Amino acid sequence: MAPQKHGSGGNGFYANSTSKAANGGAHVSSGVVMTSVKRPKMEQVQADHELFLQAFEKPTQIYRFLRTRNLIAPIFLHRSLTYMSHRNSRTNSKRKYFGVNDLLFKVEKSKVDQESHNMASNLQLTFTGFFHKTEKPLQNSENEENSVSVEMLLVKVCHKKRKDVSCPVKQVPTGKKQVPLNPDSSQTKLGAFPTLIVPSHEFEPSNSHMVKSYSLLFRVSRPGGRELNGMTTRDTSMNVMEELSNRKKRFCSNQDDGETTFVAQMTVFDKNRRLQLLDGEYEVSMQEMEESPVGKKRATWETILDGKWLPPFETFSQGPTLQFTLRWTNDTADRGTAPVAKPLATRNSESSTVDSSKPSNVKPPQADSDHNNDKLRVYYQFLYNNNTQQQTEARDDLHCPWCTLNCRKLYSLLKHLKLSHSRFIFNYVPHPKGARIDVSINECYDGSYVGNPQDIHCQPGFAFSRNGPVKRTPVTHFLVCRPKRSKPSLSEFLEPEDGEQEQQQTYISSHNRLYFHSDSCMPLRPQEMDEDSEDERDPAWLREKTVMQIDEFTDVNEGEKEVMKLWNLHVMKHGFIADTQMNQACMLFVEQHGTTIIEKNLCRNVLLHLVSMHDFGLVNTGNIDKAMAQLRDLKQQKDGQEQSKMQDNADSGSSGDGKASVSNFVKTQNH
Amino acid sequence: TQQTKIKIKRGPKSCRKLKETRVKSEYMRLRQLKRFRKAEEVKALFQSNRRRIEGRTELLNEEWSKLRIQSIPLSTTSGSLSSKKLCMVESGFPSFPNQAVAMRPLTTVAGIPFMYSWSPLQQNFMVEDETFLHNIPYMGDEVLEQDEAFLEELIDNYDGVHGDREGGFINDEIFKELVEALSQYSDPEEEEEEEPSERTENKEEEDEKGMQKTTPEGPEESKVGFFKRKRRSTAEGEYKDLLEPPSPVKLPPLCTPSMDGPFAKSVQREQSLHSFHTLFCRRCFKYDCFLHPFHASPNVYKRKNKEIRMETEPCGLDCFLLQKGAKEFADQNMQRSQRPRRRRRQPRPSSSCGPTPSGSGEEGKEGDSDHETTSSSEGNSRCPSPAKMRPGEEGVEESDSPPQWSGAEESLFRVLHGTYYNNFCSIARLIGTKTCREVYEFAVKEMLIHRVPLEDGGISPQKKKRKHRQDVNTPLPDNSSNQVYNYQPCDHPEHPCDSSCLCVMTQNFCEKFCQCDRECQNRFPGCRCKTQCNTKQCPCYLAVRECDPDLCMTCGAADHWDSKQVSCKNCSIQRGLKKHLLLAPSDVAGWGTFIKEPVQKNEFISEYCGELISQDEADRRGRIYDKYMSSFLFNLNNDFVVDATRKGNKIRFANHSVNPNCYAKVVMVNGDHRIGIFAKRAIQRGEELFFDYRYSQADALKYVGIEREINIV
């Protein structure tokens, strides 16, 4: 159960953020209507709701699924898209100064780093504060020096053993600290912050179970009322080692009392034993415990319609978040017991930073500056059921409602919607407070594949295996073609006028389809692309046909037939078209078929053929002489060979012309 | 009268009945035997095919086994997403564990459009009219009324349907076998009832010596009873005909034995060359070509290059030229040897004709079948033909000259004499077995023989052929100038090409294949271009003709035979410089043709090839194609239509469009009209090709309805 739990825990973050993105920041006007208008309208509203669902549920579910799939196995990265270039933080400026020697330097440096990591075995967390701004009135009434209690547990997910039903999980409490609530960063001094340390030996393999992954579980208890708050404040006991069940019980009781608990989980070492947390400042988004069942399991886009309030999307601007500084220290001087799980390589640790920043929603430092278009409102107007409209408003939120992708810019959002969610039609309408996006179902969407067909029929003819490298069909993808891109302007998303139906421009030109053999209708494999089945002038059936046709004659003798067949095949093979080619053709004929002619004893018939050609005015006598001379030479050679053979056999002493002709006699009869 | 006679002769009723049943059973037995034999044949054929396929597969497998197979790494879908279905094999025994493997679903493959089979072709192929409907077109499983009406109408268009003709329950072969079988064991019964005289005749028949006037009663008569419709006399006659030994070696009169074979005869030049002359197509350079049903015999009057090379130098010490008077003979006979040749074109000397040419079928059967057989030497020896005798006679005649001339040598001499005249040295060299002196002596003798007035053999010059081709009667052109008629070489020896000339009448130029003078007014002169011949500056291009490699010597049409780079752009069809085309399901309808490499505007793409059929035939076929809603007919000219249904090339799949990227053009290519498909604009690689089927609406593609196309599009 543990890995699933682990996975779902990871998913939980997403699921929650989904609900936040889609619903959290969006106020559904119908919902508002529902509350303000009286009962009789309820049924109508419900029917309307049904219609809305009918129209939008299916595509929304599909896009939800696709989003998840793309997170797990991304086909492409959004940051590499032109209209999402602002998501790409990497620059190529370093390339200019790149030198080969730097590589060595880099490697050496990383080695040093690694060693330092080895030594820095203890995980030290210094909490800056707990931020939660939602309930301003409460805070105002409270003392500014308010604090919450933060408990940190190390969760060890172990490998499953045979007898176990699920992966055993071990939670090791590492301590509890009071952390200031909403501290003013300007006032507080650095040294005063509470610190928790996870000793290095915790990361060593335990005896009974092989630990698969480590993660930190934060629990923040915040008193709901004043008295309770005070009570918890008083409870400053550290390193309370208690049974888990007990703790849970207390949790529940606390909740009953009105205490709110927030939780968050961060992976330290993932199941591949890669270090996920590096030194740095972190801000972790917390969730309320009581909301978790909805948030995790049934977090659908529609949950908002139940009228429940969910935390706003702007987690990081409003909280609840927990800020802390994380460091791997070697203060305890336990140099011998370095953590077993260590970052494998620099590359891994680098990538893990990227990864870790995503799930834990670590606020990138540059993110703040991007949020300058504060409180931009985006109204999604859903059109369904013959122009019924429903509006959803998103404030200061440029996440895609379907895949929670933070587009950060309105232009990017619109472009993304248009390109990635083609089951809908999006039309942009300028709005004084921001933008209105009309969303309707794309009736023309037929689910047909618009990508490169070669990707579908890749390697036809090889179901599961192939022979070494295989050629691919030459397809031109316009990847680096620098197309004339018009300046990004929102006007391109305005509702198109009737006339300018955008020409479906194919971005893949040339052979963007699967071809077939014309004779067998079998798919043409890319390596067969270059051979033209029509290249041969004389297909086999035609060769056979001409032979058959000549054989059909009853009044042509077999010698003539043989010569005619040979000649026809010769002409068909070479495709002679001009009278002037004939002299050459005859010579070629004798050259190529000389042996056959002699074997079949057709010399005189060939002579007749040549004379006939001469009668037609196609060859001259000189050529006849030459051709026949060549045949004669060949024959003499052959006869000479036969003679020597015969002499070897000592069959007969004399073998003259007469003998040779006799042997030819026999041959023809056999034929 | 004969009928009554038979009736009288008939035996008792019971006996007749018995015979009838016997005939019946015998007939059934034979039929069954035949069916069985046929099945065996089919089986054998099937098995041989299987063997061939197996051989091929083995070859392929061998190739494959040599190579190491590398499995394709399938995209590993992550575990949580793919619903992992397992394929389990459970065994009943507990000791064997269940085996499971992850199911690997194959992606669906889209079906391909329907395609009727067709044969690839790179040049048009002329076929005869089909007056018999070969098969009744399949119109779907459910019979619709309108289809039936259509079929009836269709069948009316034809002389009949294939297979109907036989109709009867008996064919010649079975008939003959039946008579033979019955005659064998009917004898004893016959004896009881019939007179001895008839019995002897019966015996005679049994021996199959031949059927005289009265056939044995038994089998024949009962047959008549059985086949009530068949009149006795006809049955008798048929049987008689059939009794002739079906000798497969029976050669038709005009066939001369092979020159290289042992039975070569001494014949005249025309006879020796007859097959070559009549079957050679001067336009395709092939024998019995696929495109031109009629081949003109060579024009011996006018040689392109008159080369009568006389060797003035003796070829050796024994050269005939060193003989007394030989040189004079050679020179003096130069003129004469030419003259008689003219006369000799048709006639042949009686000496060699013998019984051969005229004896077609009327002569005695035995003799006819026996003689001239090339395979059975026995028969030859028994009945030597007069032609065979001749050398012998000669031998007697000129016993003083030791060298014997075989029939082949004599014939060869005559053939070569017609080409080399008195250049006996060359002739001797080509004959190979004779010295020029011997040749000379023989020639002197021949001259004497030829003084004898020649007898007209009266043979039709046309070679008889089993597959009959019907005459293409060129319809007289009407005066409308936009009609295009097929070209046929004109042959009117005495006249110049005037209004009576076929070429002039059909408004075609005379080509090099015509028998008219080279300086004929109606001949197309060709071009003298030094450029690419792709503008109207070029007279060939202007006349919608491809450059003739024998006429246009400057543009490059006659150069670089082996390369695809020709400076002249107006000879692509004849050279087959087509573009590589690809076949794929069309974006529009059915299959489509796609181009592999980009082409420029007006570049030649491909020739539209197919069967060349007459307009009448196209009419008949078009009816069926219309019903099928797919037609590959393309009007070529007033006489012929190209039908790419059965034979064609890939361009046949190009679809119709009103805004096409290709256009079709009928071009005269060395005397043949051919359809070229050209690029109407620059076309990129991978584009689908379209052309406007309505091209020259008046006469092109009348069977491809535009309405229908629109329906599909």
mmCIF file of N, CA and C in Angstrom, chain B residues 158-243:
data_model
loop_
_atom_site.group_PDB
_atom_site.id
_atom_site.type_symbol
_atom_site.label_atom_id
_atom_site.label_comp_id
_atom_site.label_asym_id
_atom_site.label_seq_id
_atom_site.Cartn_x
_atom_site.Cartn_y
_atom_site.Cartn_z
ATOM 1 N N TYR B 158 -23.545 -8.013 -76.461
ATOM 2 C CA TYR B 158 -22.506 -8.949 -76.851
ATOM 3 C C TYR B 158 -23.101 -10.060 -77.705
ATOM 4 N N ASP B 159 -22.191 -10.742 -78.383
ATOM 5 C CA ASP B 159 -22.638 -11.865 -79.197
ATOM 6 C C ASP B 159 -23.041 -13.024 -78.300
ATOM 7 N N GLY B 160 -22.535 -13.044 -77.127
ATOM 8 C CA GLY B 160 -22.858 -14.136 -76.221
ATOM 9 C C GLY B 160 -22.030 -14.012 -74.974
ATOM 10 N N VAL B 161 -22.277 -14.949 -74.106
ATOM 11 C CA VAL B 161 -21.525 -14.948 -72.868
ATOM 12 C C VAL B 161 -20.579 -16.131 -72.903
ATOM 13 N N HIS B 162 -19.418 -15.911 -72.428
ATOM 14 C CA HIS B 162 -18.404 -16.959 -72.436
ATOM 15 C C HIS B 162 -18.923 -18.195 -71.723
ATOM 16 N N GLY B 163 -18.757 -19.319 -72.387
ATOM 17 C CA GLY B 163 -19.215 -20.548 -71.760
ATOM 18 C C GLY B 163 -20.572 -20.997 -72.274
ATOM 19 N N ASP B 164 -21.307 -20.047 -72.826
ATOM 20 C CA ASP B 164 -22.630 -20.402 -73.337
ATOM 21 C C ASP B 164 -22.547 -21.182 -74.626
ATOM 22 N N ARG B 165 -21.524 -20.884 -75.371
ATOM 23 C CA ARG B 165 -21.460 -21.355 -76.737
ATOM 24 C C ARG B 165 -21.561 -22.868 -76.818
ATOM 25 N N GLU B 166 -20.824 -23.519 -75.950
ATOM 26 C CA GLU B 166 -20.824 -24.985 -75.996
ATOM 27 C C GLU B 166 -22.250 -25.491 -75.798
ATOM 28 N N GLY B 167 -22.857 -25.011 -74.801
ATOM 29 C CA GLY B 167 -24.271 -25.289 -74.577
ATOM 30 C C GLY B 167 -24.566 -26.758 -74.469
ATOM 31 N N GLY B 168 -24.183 -27.493 -75.465
ATOM 32 C CA GLY B 168 -24.532 -28.907 -75.528
ATOM 33 C C GLY B 168 -23.898 -29.698 -74.422
ATOM 34 N N PHE B 169 -24.393 -30.878 -74.303
ATOM 35 C CA PHE B 169 -23.914 -31.711 -73.207
ATOM 36 C C PHE B 169 -22.733 -32.542 -73.654
ATOM 37 N N ILE B 170 -22.375 -32.406 -74.898
ATOM 38 C CA ILE B 170 -21.293 -33.242 -75.382
ATOM 39 C C ILE B 170 -20.374 -32.403 -76.239
ATOM 40 N N ASN B 171 -19.141 -32.623 -76.100
ATOM 41 C CA ASN B 171 -18.227 -31.951 -77.014
ATOM 42 C C ASN B 171 -17.481 -32.995 -77.826
ATOM 43 N N ASP B 172 -16.698 -32.509 -78.729
ATOM 44 C CA ASP B 172 -16.071 -33.406 -79.696
ATOM 45 C C ASP B 172 -15.262 -34.489 -79.019
ATOM 46 N N GLU B 173 -14.542 -34.064 -78.026
ATOM 47 C CA GLU B 173 -13.616 -35.009 -77.419
ATOM 48 C C GLU B 173 -14.358 -36.176 -76.791
ATOM 49 N N ILE B 174 -15.395 -35.802 -76.024
ATOM 50 C CA ILE B 174 -16.163 -36.845 -75.362
ATOM 51 C C ILE B 174 -16.882 -37.710 -76.384
ATOM 52 N N PHE B 175 -17.361 -37.057 -77.397
ATOM 53 C CA PHE B 175 -18.083 -37.785 -78.434
ATOM 54 C C PHE B 175 -17.194 -38.878 -79.004
ATOM 55 N N LYS B 176 -16.003 -38.505 -79.311
ATOM 56 C CA LYS B 176 -15.078 -39.450 -79.923
ATOM 57 C C LYS B 176 -14.762 -40.580 -78.951
ATOM 58 N N GLU B 177 -14.503 -40.213 -77.767
ATOM 59 C CA GLU B 177 -14.170 -41.231 -76.770
ATOM 60 C C GLU B 177 -15.333 -42.176 -76.554
ATOM 61 N N LEU B 178 -16.513 -41.580 -76.591
ATOM 62 C CA LEU B 178 -17.708 -42.383 -76.356
ATOM 63 C C LEU B 178 -17.856 -43.428 -77.453
ATOM 64 N N VAL B 179 -17.693 -42.981 -78.678
ATOM 65 C CA VAL B 179 -17.825 -43.912 -79.794
ATOM 66 C C VAL B 179 -16.785 -45.007 -79.674
ATOM 67 N N GLU B 180 -15.599 -44.611 -79.340
ATOM 68 C CA GLU B 180 -14.538 -45.608 -79.234
ATOM 69 C C GLU B 180 -14.860 -46.626 -78.157
ATOM 70 N N ALA B 181 -15.285 -46.081 -77.018
ATOM 71 C CA ALA B 181 -15.557 -46.976 -75.896
ATOM 72 C C ALA B 181 -16.685 -47.932 -76.225
ATOM 73 N N LEU B 182 -17.712 -47.412 -76.858
ATOM 74 C CA LEU B 182 -18.859 -48.251 -77.143
ATOM 75 C C LEU B 182 -18.520 -49.300 -78.192
ATOM 76 N N SER B 183 -17.757 -48.871 -79.136
ATOM 77 C CA SER B 183 -17.430 -49.800 -80.210
ATOM 78 C C SER B 183 -16.642 -50.976 -79.685
ATOM 79 N N GLN B 184 -15.989 -50.783 -78.587
ATOM 80 C CA GLN B 184 -15.140 -51.852 -78.085
ATOM 81 C C GLN B 184 -15.961 -53.021 -77.563
ATOM 82 N N TYR B 185 -16.947 -52.725 -76.781
ATOM 83 C CA TYR B 185 -17.613 -53.900 -76.181
ATOM 84 C C TYR B 185 -19.040 -54.100 -76.647
ATOM 85 N N SER B 186 -19.389 -53.393 -77.662
ATOM 86 C CA SER B 186 -20.730 -53.631 -78.185
ATOM 87 C C SER B 186 -20.738 -54.820 -79.132
ATOM 88 N N ASP B 187 -19.573 -55.185 -79.589
ATOM 89 C CA ASP B 187 -19.456 -56.207 -80.628
ATOM 90 C C ASP B 187 -20.214 -57.487 -80.339
ATOM 91 N N PRO B 188 -19.953 -58.112 -79.240
ATOM 92 C CA PRO B 188 -20.595 -59.406 -79.025
ATOM 93 C C PRO B 188 -22.103 -59.330 -79.135
ATOM 94 N N GLU B 189 -22.674 -58.264 -78.663
ATOM 95 C CA GLU B 189 -24.126 -58.173 -78.722
ATOM 96 C C GLU B 189 -24.600 -57.942 -80.142
ATOM 97 N N GLU B 190 -23.807 -57.133 -80.815
ATOM 98 C CA GLU B 190 -24.173 -56.844 -82.200
ATOM 99 C C GLU B 190 -24.284 -58.133 -82.990
ATOM 100 N N GLU B 191 -23.370 -58.997 -82.680
ATOM 101 C CA GLU B 191 -23.310 -60.230 -83.458
ATOM 102 C C GLU B 191 -24.635 -60.959 -83.446
ATOM 103 N N GLU B 192 -25.305 -60.838 -82.360
ATOM 104 C CA GLU B 192 -26.555 -61.579 -82.242
ATOM 105 C C GLU B 192 -27.602 -61.093 -83.220
ATOM 106 N N GLU B 193 -27.611 -59.816 -83.420
ATOM 107 C CA GLU B 193 -28.718 -59.277 -84.192
ATOM 108 C C GLU B 193 -28.358 -58.905 -85.613
ATOM 109 N N GLU B 194 -27.146 -58.508 -85.816
ATOM 110 C CA GLU B 194 -26.849 -57.914 -87.098
ATOM 111 C C GLU B 194 -26.202 -58.876 -88.078
ATOM 112 N N GLU B 195 -26.305 -58.445 -89.288
ATOM 113 C CA GLU B 195 -25.763 -59.264 -90.364
ATOM 114 C C GLU B 195 -24.250 -59.283 -90.285
ATOM 115 N N PRO B 196 -23.702 -60.341 -90.793
ATOM 116 C CA PRO B 196 -22.234 -60.461 -90.757
ATOM 117 C C PRO B 196 -21.529 -59.335 -91.475
ATOM 118 N N SER B 197 -22.159 -58.887 -92.547
ATOM 119 C CA SER B 197 -21.478 -57.829 -93.301
ATOM 120 C C SER B 197 -21.245 -56.596 -92.417
ATOM 121 N N GLU B 198 -22.266 -56.330 -91.696
ATOM 122 C CA GLU B 198 -22.139 -55.173 -90.825
ATOM 123 C C GLU B 198 -21.102 -55.431 -89.736
ATOM 124 N N ARG B 199 -21.073 -56.704 -89.372
ATOM 125 C CA ARG B 199 -20.107 -57.034 -88.330
ATOM 126 C C ARG B 199 -18.679 -56.754 -88.791
ATOM 127 N N THR B 200 -18.437 -57.142 -90.023
ATOM 128 C CA THR B 200 -17.079 -56.885 -90.521
ATOM 129 C C THR B 200 -16.777 -55.394 -90.507
ATOM 130 N N GLU B 201 -17.822 -54.695 -90.888
ATOM 131 C CA GLU B 201 -17.627 -53.252 -90.872
ATOM 132 C C GLU B 201 -17.344 -52.776 -89.446
ATOM 133 N N ASN B 202 -18.032 -53.435 -88.551
ATOM 134 C CA ASN B 202 -17.805 -53.137 -87.152
ATOM 135 C C ASN B 202 -16.342 -53.310 -86.793
ATOM 136 N N LYS B 203 -15.849 -54.412 -87.200
ATOM 137 C CA LYS B 203 -14.445 -54.720 -86.933
ATOM 138 C C LYS B 203 -13.558 -53.627 -87.502
ATOM 139 N N GLU B 204 -13.953 -53.302 -88.700
ATOM 140 C CA GLU B 204 -13.157 -52.288 -89.375
ATOM 141 C C GLU B 204 -13.090 -51.011 -88.538
ATOM 142 N N GLU B 205 -14.236 -50.701 -88.034
ATOM 143 C CA GLU B 205 -14.279 -49.472 -87.252
ATOM 144 C C GLU B 205 -13.432 -49.600 -85.994
ATOM 145 N N GLU B 206 -13.480 -50.772 -85.477
ATOM 146 C CA GLU B 206 -12.727 -51.006 -84.263
ATOM 147 C C GLU B 206 -11.260 -50.715 -84.496
ATOM 148 N N ASP B 207 -10.826 -51.121 -85.661
ATOM 149 C CA ASP B 207 -9.417 -50.887 -85.971
ATOM 150 C C ASP B 207 -9.141 -49.413 -86.283
ATOM 151 N N GLU B 208 -10.193 -48.711 -86.424
ATOM 152 C CA GLU B 208 -10.067 -47.278 -86.694
ATOM 153 C C GLU B 208 -9.321 -47.015 -87.980
ATOM 154 N N LYS B 209 -9.576 -47.855 -88.934
ATOM 155 C CA LYS B 209 -8.929 -47.642 -90.214
ATOM 156 C C LYS B 209 -9.564 -46.448 -90.912
ATOM 157 N N GLY B 210 -10.733 -46.203 -90.576
ATOM 158 C CA GLY B 210 -11.435 -45.118 -91.249
ATOM 159 C C GLY B 210 -12.880 -45.501 -91.393
ATOM 160 N N MET B 211 -13.721 -44.553 -91.397
ATOM 161 C CA MET B 211 -15.142 -44.845 -91.474
ATOM 162 C C MET B 211 -15.606 -44.683 -92.905
ATOM 163 N N GLN B 212 -16.137 -45.736 -93.367
ATOM 164 C CA GLN B 212 -16.661 -45.652 -94.724
ATOM 165 C C GLN B 212 -18.102 -45.168 -94.665
ATOM 166 N N LYS B 213 -18.771 -45.444 -95.681
ATOM 167 C CA LYS B 213 -20.116 -44.893 -95.785
ATOM 168 C C LYS B 213 -21.016 -45.347 -94.650
ATOM 169 N N THR B 214 -21.009 -46.610 -94.428
ATOM 170 C CA THR B 214 -21.901 -47.107 -93.382
ATOM 171 C C THR B 214 -21.105 -47.394 -92.130
ATOM 172 N N THR B 215 -21.523 -46.815 -91.103
ATOM 173 C CA THR B 215 -20.857 -47.056 -89.836
ATOM 174 C C THR B 215 -21.517 -48.218 -89.142
ATOM 175 N N PRO B 216 -20.833 -48.835 -88.260
ATOM 176 C CA PRO B 216 -21.456 -49.915 -87.492
ATOM 177 C C PRO B 216 -22.677 -49.391 -86.762
ATOM 178 N N GLU B 217 -23.636 -50.232 -86.735
ATOM 179 C CA GLU B 217 -24.926 -49.784 -86.241
ATOM 180 C C GLU B 217 -24.898 -49.509 -84.739
ATOM 181 N N GLY B 218 -24.363 -50.507 -84.069
ATOM 182 C CA GLY B 218 -24.488 -50.505 -82.606
ATOM 183 C C GLY B 218 -24.317 -49.159 -81.942
ATOM 184 N N PRO B 219 -23.146 -48.790 -81.793
ATOM 185 C CA PRO B 219 -22.923 -47.564 -81.011
ATOM 186 C C PRO B 219 -23.515 -46.338 -81.686
ATOM 187 N N GLU B 220 -23.300 -46.292 -82.963
ATOM 188 C CA GLU B 220 -23.720 -45.078 -83.644
ATOM 189 C C GLU B 220 -25.221 -44.884 -83.555
ATOM 190 N N GLU B 221 -25.882 -45.957 -83.775
ATOM 191 C CA GLU B 221 -27.324 -45.828 -83.833
ATOM 192 C C GLU B 221 -27.905 -45.472 -82.479
ATOM 193 N N SER B 222 -27.405 -46.169 -81.501
ATOM 194 C CA SER B 222 -27.927 -45.868 -80.168
ATOM 195 C C SER B 222 -27.596 -44.442 -79.772
ATOM 196 N N LYS B 223 -26.499 -44.032 -80.268
ATOM 197 C CA LYS B 223 -26.141 -42.646 -80.012
ATOM 198 C C LYS B 223 -27.200 -41.720 -80.576
ATOM 199 N N VAL B 224 -27.596 -42.073 -81.762
ATOM 200 C CA VAL B 224 -28.624 -41.246 -82.372
ATOM 201 C C VAL B 224 -29.879 -41.262 -81.517
ATOM 202 N N GLY B 225 -30.135 -42.422 -81.007
ATOM 203 C CA GLY B 225 -31.298 -42.507 -80.136
ATOM 204 C C GLY B 225 -31.111 -41.667 -78.897
ATOM 205 N N PHE B 226 -29.936 -41.693 -78.457
ATOM 206 C CA PHE B 226 -29.636 -40.970 -77.212
ATOM 207 C C PHE B 226 -29.640 -39.462 -77.432
ATOM 208 N N PHE B 227 -28.920 -39.099 -78.424
ATOM 209 C CA PHE B 227 -28.874 -37.665 -78.746
ATOM 210 C C PHE B 227 -29.883 -37.407 -79.839
ATOM 211 N N LYS B 228 -31.069 -37.263 -79.421
ATOM 212 C CA LYS B 228 -32.131 -37.257 -80.416
ATOM 213 C C LYS B 228 -31.981 -36.138 -81.432
ATOM 214 N N ARG B 229 -31.376 -35.106 -80.997
ATOM 215 C CA ARG B 229 -31.302 -33.968 -81.907
ATOM 216 C C ARG B 229 -30.274 -34.174 -83.001
ATOM 217 N N LYS B 230 -29.317 -34.962 -82.690
ATOM 218 C CA LYS B 230 -28.218 -35.116 -83.635
ATOM 219 C C LYS B 230 -28.621 -36.017 -84.797
ATOM 220 N N ARG B 231 -28.469 -35.477 -85.938
ATOM 221 C CA ARG B 231 -28.779 -36.311 -87.087
ATOM 222 C C ARG B 231 -27.637 -37.262 -87.322
ATOM 223 N N ARG B 232 -28.028 -38.395 -87.783
ATOM 224 C CA ARG B 232 -27.025 -39.438 -87.906
ATOM 225 C C ARG B 232 -25.889 -39.005 -88.817
ATOM 226 N N SER B 233 -26.259 -38.448 -89.909
ATOM 227 C CA SER B 233 -25.233 -38.121 -90.889
ATOM 228 C C SER B 233 -24.202 -37.160 -90.291
ATOM 229 N N THR B 234 -24.711 -36.197 -89.558
ATOM 230 C CA THR B 234 -23.760 -35.239 -88.995
ATOM 231 C C THR B 234 -22.881 -35.910 -87.969
ATOM 232 N N ALA B 235 -23.511 -36.740 -87.164
ATOM 233 C CA ALA B 235 -22.723 -37.432 -86.152
ATOM 234 C C ALA B 235 -21.641 -38.253 -86.818
ATOM 235 N N GLU B 236 -22.035 -38.889 -87.854
ATOM 236 C CA GLU B 236 -21.093 -39.717 -88.570
ATOM 237 C C GLU B 236 -19.947 -38.862 -89.098
ATOM 238 N N GLY B 237 -20.351 -37.777 -89.723
ATOM 239 C CA GLY B 237 -19.341 -36.896 -90.310
ATOM 240 C C GLY B 237 -18.395 -36.356 -89.265
ATOM 241 N N GLU B 238 -18.991 -35.977 -88.182
ATOM 242 C CA GLU B 238 -18.147 -35.420 -87.127
ATOM 243 C C GLU B 238 -17.143 -36.446 -86.649
ATOM 244 N N TYR B 239 -17.671 -37.618 -86.482
ATOM 245 C CA TYR B 239 -16.787 -38.655 -85.987
ATOM 246 C C TYR B 239 -15.662 -38.884 -86.971
ATOM 247 N N LYS B 240 -16.023 -38.860 -88.224
ATOM 248 C CA LYS B 240 -15.023 -39.061 -89.254
ATOM 249 C C LYS B 240 -13.936 -37.999 -89.140
ATOM 250 N N ASP B 241 -14.389 -36.805 -89.008
ATOM 251 C CA ASP B 241 -13.426 -35.705 -88.898
ATOM 252 C C ASP B 241 -12.510 -35.895 -87.702
ATOM 253 N N LEU B 242 -13.169 -36.327 -86.662
ATOM 254 C CA LEU B 242 -12.397 -36.429 -85.431
ATOM 255 C C LEU B 242 -11.397 -37.561 -85.490
ATOM 256 N N LEU B 243 -11.712 -38.514 -86.341
ATOM 257 C CA LEU B 243 -10.839 -39.675 -86.381
ATOM 258 C C LEU B 243 -9.485 -39.358 -86.989
#
